[in-house]
Short mmCIF file of C-alpha atoms in Angstrom, two decimals:
data_model
loop_
_atom_site.label_atom_id
_atom_site.label_comp_id
_atom_site.label_asym_id
_atom_site.label_seq_id
_atom_site.Cartn_x
_atom_site.Cartn_y
_atom_site.Cartn_z
CA MET A 9 80.09 99.03 1.28
CA GLY A 10 79.48 100.58 4.97
CA VAL A 11 80.59 97.02 6.85
CA GLU A 12 83.35 97.42 4.21
CA GLU A 13 84.15 101.31 5.63
CA LYS A 14 83.64 100.58 9.01
CA GLY A 15 86.17 97.60 8.38
CA GLY A 16 88.62 99.67 6.67
CA GLY A 17 88.15 102.24 9.78
CA CYS A 18 88.73 99.90 11.47
CA ARG A 19 92.53 98.48 9.83
CA MET A 20 93.26 101.43 9.63
CA GLY A 21 92.40 102.45 13.17
CA ARG A 22 94.80 100.52 14.24
CA VAL A 23 97.80 100.89 11.58
CA VAL A 24 97.53 104.31 13.42
CA SER A 25 97.59 102.42 16.23
CA ASP A 26 100.42 100.24 15.85
CA MET A 27 102.56 103.68 14.30
CA ARG A 28 101.42 105.49 17.60
CA GLY A 29 102.40 102.38 19.45
CA SER A 30 105.80 101.85 17.95
CA ASN A 31 106.29 105.75 18.17
CA MET A 32 106.06 105.28 22.23
CA ASN A 33 108.29 102.83 22.03
CA LYS A 34 111.22 104.39 20.19
CA TYR A 35 110.49 107.57 22.35
CA THR A 36 110.05 105.43 25.12
CA ARG A 37 114.02 102.96 24.94
CA MET A 38 115.68 106.60 23.59
CA ASN A 39 114.48 108.32 26.77
CA GLY A 40 115.58 104.74 28.18
CA ASP A 41 118.79 105.32 26.66
CA LEU A 42 119.06 109.44 27.41
CA GLU A 43 118.98 107.95 31.88
CA GLU A 44 121.23 104.81 31.18
CA LEU A 45 123.90 107.24 29.35
CA ASP A 46 123.92 110.01 32.53
CA VAL A 47 124.00 107.20 35.18
CA MET A 48 126.92 106.14 33.04
CA SER A 49 128.44 109.88 32.63
CA GLN A 50 127.49 110.50 36.15
CA TYR A 51 129.38 107.30 36.82
CA GLU A 52 132.52 107.27 35.31
CA ALA A 53 132.72 111.32 36.63
CA ASP A 54 132.17 109.75 40.60
CA ASN A 55 135.79 107.57 39.49
CA GLN A 56 136.61 110.36 37.47
CA ARG A 57 136.87 112.73 41.35
CA LYS A 58 137.03 109.58 43.06
CA SER A 59 140.99 108.68 41.10
CA ASN A 60 141.95 112.25 41.38
CA THR A 61 141.56 112.52 44.63
CA ARG A 62 143.35 109.75 45.45
CA LYS A 63 146.08 110.78 43.27
CA TYR A 64 145.96 113.85 45.05
CA VAL A 65 146.64 112.95 48.43
CA ILE A 66 149.09 110.60 47.67
CA ALA A 67 150.62 113.95 46.24
CA CYS A 68 150.94 115.74 49.16
CA SER A 69 152.01 112.81 51.45
CA VAL A 70 154.43 112.44 49.11
CA PHE A 71 155.66 116.27 49.61
CA ALA A 72 155.14 116.12 52.34
CA SER A 73 156.96 113.63 53.18
CA LEU A 74 160.53 114.84 51.74
CA ASN A 75 161.94 116.14 55.39
CA SER A 76 162.17 113.20 56.42
CA VAL A 77 164.82 112.46 53.18
CA LEU A 78 166.53 115.04 55.36
CA LEU A 79 166.67 112.36 58.12
CA GLY A 80 167.37 109.63 56.49
CA TYR A 81 170.32 111.34 54.27
CA ASP A 82 172.32 113.27 57.05
CA VAL A 83 172.21 109.18 59.24
CA GLY A 84 173.36 107.20 55.79
CA VAL A 85 176.14 109.32 54.50
CA MET A 86 177.83 110.32 57.73
CA SER A 87 177.70 106.64 58.71
CA GLY A 88 180.94 105.92 55.36
CA ALA A 89 182.02 110.10 55.89
CA ILE A 90 182.53 110.10 59.64
CA ILE A 91 186.00 107.25 58.25
CA PHE A 92 187.34 110.16 56.02
CA ILE A 93 186.33 112.98 58.03
CA GLN A 94 188.05 110.78 60.89
CA GLU A 95 191.37 110.56 58.73
CA ASP A 96 191.21 114.32 57.31
CA LEU A 97 190.84 116.26 60.15
CA ASN A 98 191.63 114.16 62.98
CA ILE A 99 188.44 113.96 65.45
CA SER A 100 188.91 110.99 68.33
CA ASP A 101 186.50 108.67 68.64
CA VAL A 102 184.45 110.98 71.19
CA GLN A 103 184.67 113.33 68.79
CA THR A 104 183.27 111.20 66.01
CA GLU A 105 180.82 109.52 68.99
CA VAL A 106 179.56 113.39 69.68
CA LEU A 107 179.77 114.15 66.12
CA VAL A 108 176.89 111.28 65.35
CA GLY A 109 175.31 111.86 67.90
CA ILE A 110 174.42 115.61 68.53
CA LEU A 111 172.45 115.44 66.15
CA SER A 112 169.50 113.93 67.55
CA ILE A 113 170.33 115.17 70.32
CA ILE A 114 169.71 118.71 69.13
CA SER A 115 167.26 117.32 67.53
CA LEU A 116 164.40 117.07 70.12
CA LEU A 117 164.77 121.11 71.11
CA GLY A 118 163.91 121.91 66.97
CA SER A 119 160.62 119.26 67.51
CA LEU A 120 159.72 120.60 71.13
CA LEU A 121 159.96 123.97 68.57
CA GLY A 122 157.99 122.47 65.85
CA GLY A 123 154.52 121.79 68.18
CA LYS A 124 153.99 124.90 68.84
CA THR A 125 155.74 126.33 65.52
CA LEU A 126 153.26 124.28 63.97
CA ASP A 127 150.17 125.92 65.55
CA SER A 128 150.98 128.91 65.24
CA ILE A 129 152.29 129.76 60.97
CA GLY A 130 150.74 126.31 60.52
CA ARG A 131 151.81 122.75 59.04
CA LYS A 132 152.73 123.68 55.36
CA TRP A 133 154.77 126.74 56.51
CA THR A 134 156.78 124.95 59.21
CA MET A 135 158.27 122.36 56.36
CA ALA A 136 159.85 125.03 54.57
CA LEU A 137 160.92 126.34 57.42
CA ALA A 138 162.58 123.23 58.74
CA ALA A 139 164.20 123.10 55.30
CA ALA A 140 166.04 126.74 55.13
CA VAL A 141 167.63 125.46 58.94
CA PHE A 142 168.47 122.37 57.84
CA GLN A 143 170.09 124.44 54.87
CA THR A 144 172.03 126.15 56.27
CA GLY A 145 173.21 123.42 58.64
CA ALA A 146 174.41 121.05 55.62
CA ALA A 147 176.34 124.17 53.95
CA ILE A 148 178.46 124.69 56.99
CA MET A 149 178.94 121.11 57.24
CA ALA A 150 180.41 120.78 53.62
CA PHE A 151 182.78 123.72 54.19
CA ALA A 152 183.88 123.00 57.97
CA SER A 153 187.70 123.61 58.63
CA ASN A 154 187.82 122.06 61.71
CA PHE A 155 185.86 119.77 64.09
CA ARG A 156 183.61 123.43 65.94
CA VAL A 157 182.51 124.47 62.39
CA LEU A 158 181.61 121.27 61.42
CA LEU A 159 179.80 120.67 64.84
CA ILE A 160 177.79 124.07 64.12
CA GLY A 161 176.33 122.69 61.46
CA ARG A 162 175.41 120.04 62.28
CA LEU A 163 173.45 121.93 65.31
CA PHE A 164 171.78 123.27 62.57
CA ALA A 165 170.97 120.42 61.13
CA GLY A 166 170.00 119.01 63.33
CA ILE A 167 167.42 121.46 64.27
CA GLY A 168 166.29 121.30 61.34
CA ILE A 169 165.38 117.55 61.22
CA GLY A 170 164.00 118.59 64.34
CA PHE A 171 161.19 120.19 63.02
CA GLY A 172 160.90 118.02 59.89
CA ILE A 173 160.96 114.58 61.31
CA MET A 174 157.18 115.91 63.37
CA ILE A 175 155.83 117.67 60.79
CA ALA A 176 154.56 115.28 58.11
CA PRO A 177 153.82 112.59 60.10
CA VAL A 178 150.94 115.35 61.31
CA TYR A 179 150.04 116.67 58.85
CA ILE A 180 149.55 113.68 56.46
CA ALA A 181 147.62 112.16 59.23
CA GLU A 182 145.14 115.37 58.83
CA ILE A 183 144.70 114.91 55.55
CA ALA A 184 144.60 111.18 54.70
CA PRO A 185 141.33 109.25 54.48
CA ALA A 186 140.77 107.15 57.36
CA VAL A 187 140.41 104.30 55.13
CA ALA A 188 144.31 104.82 53.67
CA ARG A 189 145.66 106.49 56.71
CA GLY A 190 148.65 103.63 57.69
CA SER A 191 149.91 103.37 54.70
CA LEU A 192 149.73 106.87 53.98
CA THR A 193 151.44 108.06 57.43
CA SER A 194 153.80 105.37 56.95
CA PHE A 195 155.67 107.83 53.73
CA PRO A 196 157.47 109.78 56.29
CA GLU A 197 159.31 106.55 57.07
CA ILE A 198 159.73 105.35 53.50
CA PHE A 199 161.42 108.86 52.50
CA ILE A 200 164.02 108.31 55.61
CA ASN A 201 164.59 104.64 53.76
CA PHE A 202 164.82 106.36 50.48
CA GLY A 203 167.35 109.09 52.58
CA ILE A 204 169.51 106.65 54.21
CA LEU A 205 169.87 105.15 51.50
CA LEU A 206 170.89 107.65 48.70
CA GLY A 207 173.34 108.87 51.91
CA TYR A 208 175.04 105.06 51.33
CA ILE A 209 175.35 105.53 47.45
CA SER A 210 176.83 109.06 47.96
CA ASN A 211 179.34 108.03 50.28
CA TYR A 212 180.29 104.61 47.75
CA ALA A 213 180.23 107.25 45.22
CA PHE A 214 182.44 109.51 46.23
CA SER A 215 184.56 107.67 48.37
CA GLY A 216 187.60 107.59 45.40
CA LEU A 217 187.69 110.65 45.87
CA PRO A 218 190.67 112.49 48.05
CA ALA A 219 190.18 112.62 51.68
CA HIS A 220 189.87 116.31 52.11
CA ILE A 221 186.48 116.65 49.63
CA ASN A 222 185.21 113.35 49.91
CA TRP A 223 183.26 113.50 53.02
CA ARG A 224 182.66 117.46 52.16
CA ILE A 225 180.10 116.77 48.84
CA MET A 226 178.78 113.89 50.25
CA LEU A 227 177.31 116.78 52.72
CA GLY A 228 176.77 119.20 50.78
CA VAL A 229 174.32 116.90 48.53
CA GLY A 230 172.67 117.07 51.14
CA ILE A 231 171.13 120.06 50.01
CA LEU A 232 169.38 119.07 46.94
CA PRO A 233 166.45 117.31 48.95
CA SER A 234 165.46 121.06 50.43
CA ILE A 235 165.65 122.57 47.65
CA PHE A 236 162.47 120.08 46.21
CA ILE A 237 160.63 121.22 49.46
CA ILE A 238 160.46 124.38 48.98
CA GLY A 239 159.21 123.84 45.19
CA ALA A 240 156.53 121.57 46.44
CA LEU A 241 155.07 124.25 49.38
CA PHE A 242 153.52 125.68 46.20
CA ILE A 243 151.33 122.78 45.50
CA ILE A 244 150.43 120.63 48.58
CA PRO A 245 147.08 122.85 50.64
CA GLU A 246 147.53 123.99 54.52
CA SER A 247 145.76 121.17 56.63
CA PRO A 248 141.80 121.73 56.98
CA ARG A 249 142.16 120.98 60.76
CA TRP A 250 144.99 123.78 61.66
CA LEU A 251 142.36 126.18 59.47
CA VAL A 252 139.60 124.94 60.88
CA MET A 253 141.57 125.92 64.74
CA LYS A 254 141.70 128.99 62.58
CA ASN A 255 137.87 130.48 62.72
CA ARG A 256 138.86 129.54 58.00
CA VAL A 257 136.40 126.98 57.80
CA ASP A 258 135.61 127.71 54.01
CA GLU A 259 139.10 127.18 53.29
CA ALA A 260 139.46 123.77 55.58
CA ARG A 261 135.90 123.34 53.22
CA MET A 262 138.05 123.55 50.01
CA VAL A 263 140.73 121.73 50.83
CA LEU A 264 138.28 118.99 51.98
CA ALA A 265 136.85 118.31 48.49
CA LYS A 266 140.08 118.19 47.22
CA THR A 267 141.04 115.21 48.86
CA ILE A 268 137.21 113.40 49.35
CA ASP A 269 134.60 112.29 46.79
CA ASN A 270 131.62 113.23 48.03
CA ASP A 271 130.10 116.67 49.16
CA ARG A 272 128.32 114.86 51.45
CA GLU A 273 131.36 113.19 53.59
CA VAL A 274 133.52 116.42 53.09
CA LEU A 275 129.82 117.83 55.06
CA ASP A 276 130.06 115.67 57.63
CA LYS A 277 133.88 115.27 57.64
CA LEU A 278 134.62 119.47 58.68
CA ALA A 279 131.80 118.80 61.05
CA ASP A 280 133.43 115.87 62.50
CA ILE A 281 136.64 118.23 62.63
CA GLN A 282 134.67 121.70 64.09
CA GLN A 283 132.82 118.96 66.96
CA ALA A 284 136.59 118.43 67.60
CA ALA A 285 138.25 121.43 67.86
CA GLY A 286 135.29 122.80 69.74
CA ALA A 287 133.49 125.81 69.25
CA ASP A 288 135.40 127.49 72.05
CA TYR A 289 139.06 126.58 70.96
CA ALA A 290 141.02 129.41 71.93
CA GLU A 291 138.89 130.10 75.71
CA ARG A 292 140.15 126.56 76.69
CA HIS A 293 143.44 126.88 75.45
CA GLU A 294 143.55 129.90 77.20
CA THR A 295 142.45 128.63 80.05
CA ARG A 296 144.04 125.22 80.13
CA ALA A 297 146.95 125.42 78.25
CA VAL A 298 147.91 122.91 76.00
CA TRP A 299 151.31 121.48 78.09
CA HIS A 300 149.56 121.65 81.68
CA GLU A 301 147.51 118.92 80.51
CA LEU A 302 150.08 116.88 78.64
CA PHE A 303 152.31 117.03 82.05
CA HIS A 304 148.74 116.70 83.92
CA PRO A 305 147.34 114.26 82.13
CA THR A 306 143.63 112.87 82.72
CA PRO A 307 144.02 108.60 82.42
CA ALA A 308 142.91 108.96 78.39
CA VAL A 309 145.45 111.88 78.08
CA GLN A 310 148.18 109.16 79.92
CA LYS A 311 147.40 105.81 78.52
CA MET A 312 147.51 108.51 74.56
CA LEU A 313 151.12 109.43 76.12
CA ILE A 314 152.39 105.87 77.04
CA ALA A 315 151.34 104.47 74.12
CA GLY A 316 152.52 107.11 71.60
CA CYS A 317 155.26 108.57 73.18
CA GLY A 318 156.19 105.07 74.67
CA ILE A 319 156.53 103.26 70.92
CA GLN A 320 158.73 106.40 70.26
CA ILE A 321 161.58 105.78 72.02
CA PHE A 322 161.87 102.40 72.10
CA GLN A 323 161.78 102.48 67.97
CA GLN A 324 165.01 103.78 68.99
CA ILE A 325 166.70 102.22 72.19
CA THR A 326 166.82 99.03 69.58
CA GLY A 327 169.04 100.06 68.42
CA ILE A 328 168.68 100.95 65.17
CA ASP A 329 170.34 104.22 64.82
CA THR A 330 173.61 102.34 64.94
CA VAL A 331 173.40 99.77 63.09
CA VAL A 332 172.76 102.39 60.35
CA TYR A 333 175.62 104.81 61.51
CA TYR A 334 178.22 102.48 62.15
CA SER A 335 176.96 99.42 60.09
CA PRO A 336 180.99 99.47 59.09
CA THR A 337 182.35 99.20 62.04
CA ILE A 338 180.11 96.81 62.70
CA PHE A 339 181.27 94.52 59.32
CA ARG A 340 184.78 95.40 60.53
CA ASP A 341 184.76 93.68 62.93
CA ALA A 342 183.24 90.97 61.81
CA GLY A 343 185.95 90.84 59.07
CA ILE A 344 184.96 92.58 56.39
CA THR A 345 188.92 95.59 56.49
CA SER A 346 188.84 97.22 52.95
CA ASN A 347 187.13 100.55 53.87
CA THR A 348 185.22 99.68 49.75
CA GLU A 349 183.77 96.14 50.19
CA LEU A 350 182.51 98.50 53.95
CA LEU A 351 181.04 101.01 51.74
CA ALA A 352 179.00 98.93 49.34
CA ALA A 353 177.79 96.83 52.74
CA THR A 354 176.70 99.57 53.90
CA VAL A 355 174.64 99.83 50.33
CA ALA A 356 173.53 96.45 50.58
CA VAL A 357 171.32 96.92 53.71
CA GLY A 358 170.34 100.11 52.80
CA PHE A 359 168.70 98.57 49.43
CA THR A 360 167.74 95.97 52.59
CA LYS A 361 165.95 98.57 54.85
CA THR A 362 164.41 101.27 52.02
CA PHE A 363 162.72 97.46 49.68
CA SER A 364 161.56 96.44 53.14
CA ILE A 365 159.10 99.41 54.08
CA LEU A 366 157.15 98.72 50.33
CA ILE A 367 156.14 95.32 52.48
CA ALA A 368 154.88 97.64 54.90
CA ILE A 369 152.96 100.01 53.23
CA PHE A 370 150.59 97.75 51.65
CA LEU A 371 149.84 95.65 54.70
CA ILE A 372 149.53 98.39 57.34
CA ASP A 373 146.00 99.05 56.56
CA GLN A 374 144.63 95.68 55.57
CA LEU A 375 146.56 93.32 58.95
CA GLY A 376 146.36 96.97 61.13
CA ARG A 377 148.51 98.29 63.58
CA LYS A 378 150.07 95.51 66.07
CA PRO A 379 150.23 92.81 64.04
CA LEU A 380 153.31 93.58 62.39
CA LEU A 381 154.30 95.36 65.35
CA TYR A 382 154.33 91.60 66.92
CA VAL A 383 156.09 90.17 64.07
CA SER A 384 158.66 93.05 63.58
CA THR A 385 159.57 92.99 67.04
CA ILE A 386 160.13 89.68 67.55
CA CYS A 387 162.22 89.11 63.98
CA MET A 388 163.94 92.11 65.70
CA SER A 389 165.20 90.27 68.12
CA VAL A 390 165.71 87.46 67.17
CA CYS A 391 168.22 89.19 64.47
CA LEU A 392 169.94 91.18 67.50
CA LEU A 393 170.27 88.10 69.37
CA GLY A 394 172.67 86.06 66.46
CA LEU A 395 174.18 89.36 65.52
CA SER A 396 175.27 89.65 68.73
CA LEU A 397 176.28 85.59 68.95
CA SER A 398 177.73 85.55 65.59
CA LEU A 399 180.33 88.05 66.33
CA ALA A 400 180.79 86.42 69.39
CA ILE A 401 181.76 82.62 68.68
CA LEU A 402 182.41 82.49 64.96
CA GLY A 403 184.76 86.10 64.73
CA GLN A 404 186.44 87.08 61.65
CA ASN A 405 185.81 84.05 59.76
CA PRO A 406 183.84 84.24 56.06
CA VAL A 407 181.18 82.30 58.17
CA GLY A 408 180.56 84.39 60.35
CA ILE A 409 180.60 87.86 58.17
CA ARG A 410 177.64 86.02 56.42
CA LEU A 411 176.00 85.85 59.34
CA ALA A 412 176.75 89.21 60.64
CA MET A 413 175.45 91.16 57.04
CA LEU A 414 172.50 88.80 56.85
CA PHE A 415 171.34 89.73 60.09
CA VAL A 416 171.61 93.05 59.93
CA CYS A 417 169.52 92.48 56.84
CA GLY A 418 166.88 90.81 58.84
CA ASN A 419 166.97 93.51 61.44
CA VAL A 420 166.55 96.64 59.27
CA ALA A 421 164.34 94.81 56.95
CA PHE A 422 161.83 93.43 60.56
CA PHE A 423 162.50 96.97 60.89
CA SER A 424 161.00 98.72 58.12
CA VAL A 425 158.20 97.17 57.76
CA GLY A 426 156.63 97.82 61.88
CA ILE A 427 158.23 99.42 64.02
CA GLY A 428 159.70 101.79 61.81
CA PRO A 429 156.95 103.24 60.15
CA ILE A 430 154.64 102.10 62.83
CA CYS A 431 156.00 104.55 64.98
CA TRP A 432 155.08 107.75 63.03
CA VAL A 433 151.17 106.13 62.44
CA LEU A 434 150.58 105.85 65.63
CA SER A 435 151.98 108.90 66.94
CA SER A 436 150.33 110.55 64.46
CA GLU A 437 146.61 108.92 65.09
CA ILE A 438 147.32 108.69 68.64
CA PHE A 439 146.52 111.81 70.58
CA PRO A 440 143.28 114.22 70.05
CA LEU A 441 143.46 117.50 67.78
CA ARG A 442 143.28 120.36 71.13
CA LEU A 443 147.17 117.92 71.42
CA ARG A 444 149.05 117.13 68.59
CA ALA A 445 151.09 119.11 67.55
CA GLN A 446 152.02 119.29 71.19
CA ALA A 447 152.43 115.64 72.01
CA SER A 448 153.70 114.40 68.22
CA GLY A 449 156.49 117.18 69.18
CA LEU A 450 156.83 115.35 73.00
CA GLY A 451 156.59 111.98 71.24
CA ALA A 452 159.41 113.26 68.79
CA VAL A 453 161.74 114.90 71.72
CA GLY A 454 161.87 110.94 73.34
CA SER A 455 162.90 110.09 69.60
CA ARG A 456 165.61 112.04 69.52
CA LEU A 457 166.61 112.39 72.47
CA SER A 458 166.77 108.53 72.30
CA SER A 459 168.91 107.64 68.74
CA GLY A 460 170.81 109.97 70.91
CA LEU A 461 172.17 109.25 73.82
CA ILE A 462 172.23 105.41 72.30
CA SER A 463 174.51 107.14 68.50
CA MET A 464 176.80 108.65 71.01
CA SER A 465 177.39 105.94 73.67
CA PHE A 466 178.35 103.43 71.52
CA LEU A 467 181.57 103.13 70.83
CA SER A 468 182.57 103.89 74.75
CA VAL A 469 180.19 100.49 74.91
CA ALA A 470 181.21 98.21 72.13
CA HIS A 471 185.19 99.67 73.85
CA ALA A 472 184.00 97.52 77.14
CA ILE A 473 182.10 94.88 76.59
CA THR A 474 182.73 94.54 73.05
CA VAL A 475 180.50 95.04 69.43
CA ALA A 476 179.07 91.46 70.29
CA GLY A 477 177.76 92.02 73.62
CA THR A 478 176.55 96.16 72.28
CA PHE A 479 174.08 93.67 70.39
CA PHE A 480 173.30 91.49 73.24
CA VAL A 481 171.74 93.90 75.20
CA PHE A 482 169.89 95.38 72.79
CA ALA A 483 168.96 92.41 71.80
CA LEU A 484 167.22 92.25 75.59
CA ILE A 485 165.52 95.43 75.16
CA SER A 486 164.11 94.39 71.74
CA ALA A 487 162.95 91.58 74.06
CA LEU A 488 161.51 94.55 75.84
CA SER A 489 159.14 96.15 73.48
CA ILE A 490 157.18 92.55 72.38
CA VAL A 491 155.23 93.64 76.07
CA PHE A 492 155.22 96.81 75.15
CA VAL A 493 152.99 96.20 72.77
CA TYR A 494 150.36 94.18 74.03
CA LYS A 495 150.14 96.01 77.21
CA CYS A 496 149.78 99.22 75.33
CA VAL A 497 149.28 100.11 72.16
CA PRO A 498 145.73 99.55 71.04
CA GLU A 499 145.02 99.34 66.75
CA THR A 500 143.25 102.08 65.23
CA LYS A 501 143.73 100.30 61.79
CA GLY A 502 140.28 102.26 60.12
CA LYS A 503 139.33 104.47 62.64
CA SER A 504 139.11 108.01 61.56
CA LEU A 505 140.68 110.37 64.11
CA GLU A 506 137.35 111.67 65.66
CA GLU A 507 137.01 107.86 66.34
CA ILE A 508 140.26 106.78 68.05
CA GLU A 509 139.78 110.15 70.21
CA MET A 510 136.58 108.68 71.38
CA MET A 511 137.62 105.07 72.74
CA LEU A 512 140.88 106.34 74.03
CA GLU A 513 138.56 108.90 76.61
CA GLY A 514 136.12 106.06 76.70
CA ASP A 515 133.16 108.40 75.52
CA ARG A 516 131.40 105.72 73.22
CA ARG A 517 132.44 103.30 70.91
CA PRO A 518 133.94 104.15 67.68
CA ARG A 519 131.93 104.31 64.51
CA GLY A 520 133.47 101.52 62.93
CA PRO A 521 133.35 100.32 58.70
CA GLU A 522 131.30 96.72 60.08
CA MET A 523 127.86 96.25 61.65
CA GLU A 524 127.08 94.62 64.19
CA LEU A 525 125.63 90.72 63.93
CA ALA A 526 122.18 92.22 65.88
CA ASP A 527 122.14 95.42 63.60
CA THR A 528 121.40 93.53 60.35
CA ALA A 529 118.27 91.68 61.58
CA LEU A 530 116.63 95.21 61.37
CA LEU A 531 118.05 95.67 56.94
CA VAL A 532 116.04 91.94 56.92
CA PRO A 533 111.81 92.67 56.41
CA ARG A 534 110.01 90.54 58.65
CA GLU A 535 107.79 88.01 57.22
CA PRO A 536 103.39 87.97 57.78
CA ASN A 537 102.71 85.20 60.56
CA LEU A 538 100.62 83.95 57.99
CA ALA A 539 99.09 81.09 60.44
CA ALA A 540 97.64 84.45 62.06
CA SER A 541 96.47 85.74 59.01
CA ASP A 542 94.53 82.85 58.19
CA ARG A 543 92.57 82.79 61.62
CA SER A 544 91.50 85.91 61.15
#
């Protein structure tokens, strides 16, 4: 009996032990499941935050780019409206050139003032000022009764555009993460192209109205984008870099938390911005004015100015604005005579230009800036030369018309793939924080001045050396831009703004996303020396 009880006790002990073990395993599994759920929840939360920050940055970039619609719409709509303005107000070719080109010339005043305004009232409210000034100009033009009043409206519109074209790239470059900065900073060029397309469509849509009404409606519609810009100001934040410059660090941290999906990266980026701005930012600005540094540059700043301002000038002196402004003139020279057919052909150019920019959006951060610039400038040179030869040799026969349309569409397509958007990307990211606003404004001045001079002289030059000869000159200039890209433009893909500054100033190599081959050896644990171990 004792043995049996003892045995029974042992069996009972094993049963209790098994039950405890079973419960322990159950609890262990439950704890493991809870830990796994916690990990999954954290993973989902991280993904959700990444998605939210990405959407937020894209939304800010879109709203900031609305100002660029104003420039694009004005460029596009004026190409068709000028036909009916000449008919209604009886203006000469010289007055036409002045009316078309003065906007670019006067916009340089807005760009010059914009650099100071950006640093004084901030990026966000400079956008509001630009929209308000342009609205004033658009309203004056819509109700103009003669050439003089129309010119006054163009002056106001030009100043507003001068503010607008330099704001968006600077703002987006300062708010976007480095990995997507190229794509996002090219948004303004997308919206310029979209504005041009809207202008062409407006020309075509209202061309059937009487000549004394249609061009007024065409120009007046340009007020609508400005209204959306004012609404966007209630959504987008101020630039974190400007907030740091004004010692509003807590606000800058809050903005960075919305645009960066990692708290550690937020603090690191804030520290980088503070370092770039410098603790003695105000003192340095009192002792050494920014403009003095720009006009008496160090070798590093000189390289930045050549690259940033040079690419802006080459973007315009290759003749893109003449193609857009005077596309009806080009197609008329090729043999198209009907106003409706001329405007329909310009709509095709607008669609080509707009959709081509999407290619750059997908490739600019993958391939880099320089490869796309090479493709763009080389193919533009070929298209401009082909356009010149087709106009000169084939004249006004059907083959010449088709080739002219093909080469015009090819030129605007390759412009939009490369030098069009990359010009704004480079000019907004290549300058250090202390110079960025004014230097970007200076680059925009070069762009607008070049555009104005080219636009204001196109008809006169075309009368002197023919339209074909004019585009042959543009082809030669485009060929020079290839050499400029090779010699003067650095590659900035994947680098933060602070890293680009250090790279150009030669302080130290930028922290890139790639790892050096020698560094990988540090990550591999060394195997023990077995022979030495055996001997011991």
